[in-house]
PDB file of C-alpha atoms in Angstrom:
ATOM      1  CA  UNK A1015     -33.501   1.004 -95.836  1.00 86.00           C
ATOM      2  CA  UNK A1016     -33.855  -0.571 -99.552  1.00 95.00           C
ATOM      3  CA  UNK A1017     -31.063  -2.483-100.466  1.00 95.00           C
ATOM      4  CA  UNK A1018     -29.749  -1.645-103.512  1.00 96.00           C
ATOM      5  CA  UNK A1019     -30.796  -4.296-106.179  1.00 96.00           C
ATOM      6  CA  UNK A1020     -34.670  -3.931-105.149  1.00 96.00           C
ATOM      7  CA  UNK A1021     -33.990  -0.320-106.399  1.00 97.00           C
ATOM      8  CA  UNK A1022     -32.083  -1.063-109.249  1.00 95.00           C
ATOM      9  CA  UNK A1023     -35.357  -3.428-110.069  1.00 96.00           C
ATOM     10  CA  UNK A1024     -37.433  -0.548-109.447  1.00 95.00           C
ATOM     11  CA  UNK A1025     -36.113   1.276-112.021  1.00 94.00           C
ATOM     12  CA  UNK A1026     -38.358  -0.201-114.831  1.00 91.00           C
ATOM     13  CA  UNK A1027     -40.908   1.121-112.836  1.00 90.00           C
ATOM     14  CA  UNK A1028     -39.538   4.592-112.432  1.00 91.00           C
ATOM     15  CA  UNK A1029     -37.238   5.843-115.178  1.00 88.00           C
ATOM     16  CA  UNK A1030     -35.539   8.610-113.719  1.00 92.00           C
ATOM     17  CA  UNK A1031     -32.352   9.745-114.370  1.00 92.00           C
ATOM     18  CA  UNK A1032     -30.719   9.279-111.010  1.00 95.00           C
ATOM     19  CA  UNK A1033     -30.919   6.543-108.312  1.00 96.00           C
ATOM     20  CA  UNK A1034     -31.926   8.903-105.178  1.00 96.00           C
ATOM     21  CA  UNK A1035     -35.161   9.629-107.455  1.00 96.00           C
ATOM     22  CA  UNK A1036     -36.035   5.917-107.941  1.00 96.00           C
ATOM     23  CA  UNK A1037     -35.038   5.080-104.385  1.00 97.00           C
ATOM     24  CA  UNK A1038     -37.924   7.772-103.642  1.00 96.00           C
ATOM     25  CA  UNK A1039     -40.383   7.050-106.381  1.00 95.00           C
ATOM     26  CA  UNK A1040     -40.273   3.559-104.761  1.00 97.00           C
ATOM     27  CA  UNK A1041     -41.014   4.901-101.209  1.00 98.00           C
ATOM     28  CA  UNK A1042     -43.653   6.797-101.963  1.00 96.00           C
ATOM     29  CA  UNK A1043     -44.878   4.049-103.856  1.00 95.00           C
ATOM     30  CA  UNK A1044     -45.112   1.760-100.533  1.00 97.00           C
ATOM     31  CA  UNK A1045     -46.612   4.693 -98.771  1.00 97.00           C
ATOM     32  CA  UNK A1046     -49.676   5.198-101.006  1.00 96.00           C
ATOM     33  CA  UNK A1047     -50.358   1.413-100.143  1.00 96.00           C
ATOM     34  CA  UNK A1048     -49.521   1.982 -96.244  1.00 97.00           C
ATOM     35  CA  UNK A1049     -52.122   4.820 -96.135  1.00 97.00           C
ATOM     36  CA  UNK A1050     -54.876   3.174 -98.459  1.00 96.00           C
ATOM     37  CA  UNK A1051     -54.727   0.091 -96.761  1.00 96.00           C
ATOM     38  CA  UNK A1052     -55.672   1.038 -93.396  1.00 97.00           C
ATOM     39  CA  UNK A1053     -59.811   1.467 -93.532  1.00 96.00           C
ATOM     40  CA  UNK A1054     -59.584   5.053 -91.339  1.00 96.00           C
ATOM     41  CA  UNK A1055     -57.143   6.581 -93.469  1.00 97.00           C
ATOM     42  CA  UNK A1056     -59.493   5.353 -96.668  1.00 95.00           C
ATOM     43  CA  UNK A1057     -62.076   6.953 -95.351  1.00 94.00           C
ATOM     44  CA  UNK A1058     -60.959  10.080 -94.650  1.00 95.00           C
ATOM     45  CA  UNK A1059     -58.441  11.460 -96.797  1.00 96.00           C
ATOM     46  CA  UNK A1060     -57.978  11.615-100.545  1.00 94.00           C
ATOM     47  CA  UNK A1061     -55.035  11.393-102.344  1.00 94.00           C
ATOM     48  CA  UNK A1062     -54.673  14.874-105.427  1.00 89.00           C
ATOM     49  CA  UNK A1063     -52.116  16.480-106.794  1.00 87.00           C
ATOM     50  CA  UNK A1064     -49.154  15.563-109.544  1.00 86.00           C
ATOM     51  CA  UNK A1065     -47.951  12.888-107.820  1.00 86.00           C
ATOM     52  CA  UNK A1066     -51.596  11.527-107.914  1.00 88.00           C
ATOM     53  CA  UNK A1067     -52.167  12.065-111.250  1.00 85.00           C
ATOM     54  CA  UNK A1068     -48.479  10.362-112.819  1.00 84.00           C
ATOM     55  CA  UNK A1069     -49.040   7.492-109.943  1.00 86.00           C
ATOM     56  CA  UNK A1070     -52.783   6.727-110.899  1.00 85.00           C
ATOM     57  CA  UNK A1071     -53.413   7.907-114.452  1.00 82.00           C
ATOM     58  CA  UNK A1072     -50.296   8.397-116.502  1.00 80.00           C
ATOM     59  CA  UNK A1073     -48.395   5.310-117.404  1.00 76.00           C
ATOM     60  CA  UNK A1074     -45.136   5.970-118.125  1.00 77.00           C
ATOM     61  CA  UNK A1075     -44.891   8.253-115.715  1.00 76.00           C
ATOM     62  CA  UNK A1076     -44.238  11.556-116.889  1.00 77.00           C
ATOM     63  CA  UNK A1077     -43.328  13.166-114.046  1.00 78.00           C
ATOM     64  CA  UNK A1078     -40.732  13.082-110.654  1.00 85.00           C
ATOM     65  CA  UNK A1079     -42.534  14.126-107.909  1.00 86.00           C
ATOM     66  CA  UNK A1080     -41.228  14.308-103.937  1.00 88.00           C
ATOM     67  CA  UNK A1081     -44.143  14.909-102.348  1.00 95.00           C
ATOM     68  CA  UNK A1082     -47.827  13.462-101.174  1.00 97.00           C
ATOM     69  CA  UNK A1083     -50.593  15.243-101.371  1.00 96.00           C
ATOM     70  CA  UNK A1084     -53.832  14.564 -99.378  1.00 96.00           C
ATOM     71  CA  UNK A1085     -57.198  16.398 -98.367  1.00 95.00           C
ATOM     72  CA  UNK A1086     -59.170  15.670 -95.559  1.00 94.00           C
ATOM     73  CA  UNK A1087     -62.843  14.213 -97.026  1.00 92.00           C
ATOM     74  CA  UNK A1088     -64.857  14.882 -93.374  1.00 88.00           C
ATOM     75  CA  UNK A1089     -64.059  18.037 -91.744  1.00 88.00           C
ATOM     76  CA  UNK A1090     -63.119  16.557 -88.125  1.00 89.00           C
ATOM     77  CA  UNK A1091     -59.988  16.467 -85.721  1.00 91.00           C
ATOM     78  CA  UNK A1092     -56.509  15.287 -87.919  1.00 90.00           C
ATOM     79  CA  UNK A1093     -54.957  14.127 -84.799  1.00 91.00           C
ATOM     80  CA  UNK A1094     -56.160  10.595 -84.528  1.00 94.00           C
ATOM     81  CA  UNK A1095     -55.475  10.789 -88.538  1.00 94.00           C
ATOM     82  CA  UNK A1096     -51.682  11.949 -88.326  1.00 92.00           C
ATOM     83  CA  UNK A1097     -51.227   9.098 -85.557  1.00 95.00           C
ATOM     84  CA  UNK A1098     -52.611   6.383 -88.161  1.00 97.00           C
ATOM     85  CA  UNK A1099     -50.359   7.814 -90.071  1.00 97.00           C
ATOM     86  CA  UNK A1100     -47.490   7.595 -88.117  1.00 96.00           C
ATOM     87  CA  UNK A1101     -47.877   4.267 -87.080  1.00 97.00           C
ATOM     88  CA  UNK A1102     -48.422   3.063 -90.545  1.00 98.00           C
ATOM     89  CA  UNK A1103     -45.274   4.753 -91.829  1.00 98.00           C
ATOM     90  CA  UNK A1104     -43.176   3.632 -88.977  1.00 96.00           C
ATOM     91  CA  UNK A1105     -41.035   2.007 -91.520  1.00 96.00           C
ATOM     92  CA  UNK A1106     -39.558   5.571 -92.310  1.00 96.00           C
ATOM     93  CA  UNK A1107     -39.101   6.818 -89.065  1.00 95.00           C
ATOM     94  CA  UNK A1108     -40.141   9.665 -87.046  1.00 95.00           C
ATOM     95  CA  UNK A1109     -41.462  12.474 -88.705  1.00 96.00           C
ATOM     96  CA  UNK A1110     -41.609  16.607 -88.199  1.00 96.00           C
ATOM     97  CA  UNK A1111     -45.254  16.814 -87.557  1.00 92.00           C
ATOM     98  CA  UNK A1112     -46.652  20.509 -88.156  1.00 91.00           C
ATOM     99  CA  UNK A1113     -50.124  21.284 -87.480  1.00 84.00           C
ATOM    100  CA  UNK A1114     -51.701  24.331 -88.728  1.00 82.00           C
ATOM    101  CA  UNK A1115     -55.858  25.454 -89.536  1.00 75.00           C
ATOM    102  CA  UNK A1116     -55.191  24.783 -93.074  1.00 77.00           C
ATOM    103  CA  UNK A1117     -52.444  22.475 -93.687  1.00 85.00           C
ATOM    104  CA  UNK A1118     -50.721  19.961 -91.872  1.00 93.00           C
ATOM    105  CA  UNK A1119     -47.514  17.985 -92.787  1.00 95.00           C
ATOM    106  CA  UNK A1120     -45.640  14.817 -91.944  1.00 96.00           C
ATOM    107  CA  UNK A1121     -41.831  15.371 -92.891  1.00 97.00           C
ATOM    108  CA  UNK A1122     -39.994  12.003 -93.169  1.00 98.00           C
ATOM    109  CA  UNK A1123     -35.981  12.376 -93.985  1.00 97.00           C
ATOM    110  CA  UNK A1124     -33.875   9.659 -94.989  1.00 96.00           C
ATOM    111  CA  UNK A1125     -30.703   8.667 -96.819  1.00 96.00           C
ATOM    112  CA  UNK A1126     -30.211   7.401-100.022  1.00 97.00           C
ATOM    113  CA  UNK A1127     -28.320   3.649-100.401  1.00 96.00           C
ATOM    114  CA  UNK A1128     -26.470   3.833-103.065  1.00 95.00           C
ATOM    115  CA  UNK A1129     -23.869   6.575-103.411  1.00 94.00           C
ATOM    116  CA  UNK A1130     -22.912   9.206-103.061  1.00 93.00           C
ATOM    117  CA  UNK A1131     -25.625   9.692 -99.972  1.00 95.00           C
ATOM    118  CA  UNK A1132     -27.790  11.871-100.367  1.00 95.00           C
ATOM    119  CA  UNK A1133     -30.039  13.373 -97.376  1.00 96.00           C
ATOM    120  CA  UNK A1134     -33.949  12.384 -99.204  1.00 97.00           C
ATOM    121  CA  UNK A1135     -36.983  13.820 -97.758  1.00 96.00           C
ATOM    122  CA  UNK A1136     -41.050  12.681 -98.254  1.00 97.00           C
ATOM    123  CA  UNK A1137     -43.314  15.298 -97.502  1.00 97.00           C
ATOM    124  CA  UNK A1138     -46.863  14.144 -96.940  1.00 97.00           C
ATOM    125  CA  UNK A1139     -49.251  17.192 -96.604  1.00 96.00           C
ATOM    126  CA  UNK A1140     -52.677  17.099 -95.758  1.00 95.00           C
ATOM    127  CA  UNK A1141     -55.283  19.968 -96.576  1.00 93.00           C
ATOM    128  CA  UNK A1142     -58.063  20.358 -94.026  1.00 88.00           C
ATOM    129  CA  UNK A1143     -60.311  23.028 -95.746  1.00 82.00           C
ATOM    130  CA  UNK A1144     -61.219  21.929 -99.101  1.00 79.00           C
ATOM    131  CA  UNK A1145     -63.932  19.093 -97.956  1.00 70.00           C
ATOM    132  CA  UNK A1146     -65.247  18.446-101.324  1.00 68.00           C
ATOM    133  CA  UNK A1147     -64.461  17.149-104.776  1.00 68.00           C
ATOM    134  CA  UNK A1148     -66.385  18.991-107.807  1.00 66.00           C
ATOM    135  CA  UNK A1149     -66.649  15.296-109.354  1.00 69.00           C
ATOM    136  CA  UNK A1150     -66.449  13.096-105.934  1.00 72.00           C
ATOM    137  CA  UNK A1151     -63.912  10.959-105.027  1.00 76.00           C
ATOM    138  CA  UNK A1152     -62.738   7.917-107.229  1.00 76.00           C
ATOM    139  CA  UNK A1153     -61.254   4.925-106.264  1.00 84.00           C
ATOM    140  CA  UNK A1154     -58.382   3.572-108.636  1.00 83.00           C
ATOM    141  CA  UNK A1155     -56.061   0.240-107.770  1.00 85.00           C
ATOM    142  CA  UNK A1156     -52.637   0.644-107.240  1.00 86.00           C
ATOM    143  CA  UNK A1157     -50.563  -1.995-106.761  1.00 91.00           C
ATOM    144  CA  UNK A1158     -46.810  -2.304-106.408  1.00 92.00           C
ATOM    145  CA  UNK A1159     -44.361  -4.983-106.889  1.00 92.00           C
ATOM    146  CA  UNK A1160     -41.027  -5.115-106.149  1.00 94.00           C
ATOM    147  CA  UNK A1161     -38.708  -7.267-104.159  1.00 93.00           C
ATOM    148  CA  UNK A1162     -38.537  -4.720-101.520  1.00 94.00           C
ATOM    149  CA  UNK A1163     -42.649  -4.517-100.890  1.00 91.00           C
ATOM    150  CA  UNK A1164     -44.923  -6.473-102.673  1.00 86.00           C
ATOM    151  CA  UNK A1165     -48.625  -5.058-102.090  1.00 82.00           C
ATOM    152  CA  UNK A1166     -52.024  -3.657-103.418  1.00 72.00           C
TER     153      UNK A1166
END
């Protein structure tokens, strides 16, 4: 999917120790711009957790995370949301889609490039309970630049 010098580039990015975690650091990366550039997804789901905190607030990043971790703003059906989704993340593939009253998850697997291959996996889980935010939602740029995909 990436070839392998775009990764290597990513690296001063994402200093993890092995390849397979930059490889990822960079896809999930390109996803937080897939998903915050569409205006439906924007509206309607925020992006929390550790990965949000070491992508958005914590430079160097402190932190390898695997996963993304999203809550529904607008209680409301997430099946129009999980098919922007999908279409925006086509680039990965098709995911396991698993729908249940709390939490639903997108799980995208793919192979590393550079070996040995290793079987990688992006989970992207959204909570649909928790319609709030104690101090609202804030909006923070994130950009990313790399020879790969080169977007805000």
């Amino acid at each position: 999917m990436i070839p392998r010098a775009f990764i290597t580039a990513w690296r001063s990015e994402a200093p993890w120790q092995t390849n397979e975690q930059v490889e990822q650091d960079l896809v999930i990366s390109r996803t937080l711009v897939e998903i915050y550039s569409d205006e439906l997804l924007q509206r309607h789901l925020a992006f929390r957790g550790g990965t949000a905190l070491y992508k958005l607030f914590l430079m160097p990043p402190v932190r390898y995370s695997e996963d993304i971790d999203l809550v529904q703003i607008k209680s409301g059906p997430i099946g129009p949301i999980f098919d922007r989704l999908q279409e925006k993340l086509n680039f990965l593939g098709a995911p396991r889609r698993s729908q249940r009253n709390q939490n639903n998850t997108l799980l995208y697997r793919f192979e590393s490039e550079i070996p040995p291959i290793i079987r990688l996996r992006l989970k992207i889980e959204i909570n649909c309970r928790e319609h709030f935010a104690i101090f609202g939602v804030q909006q923070k740029l994130f950009k990313v630049q790399s020879p790969w995909f080169n977007d805000t």
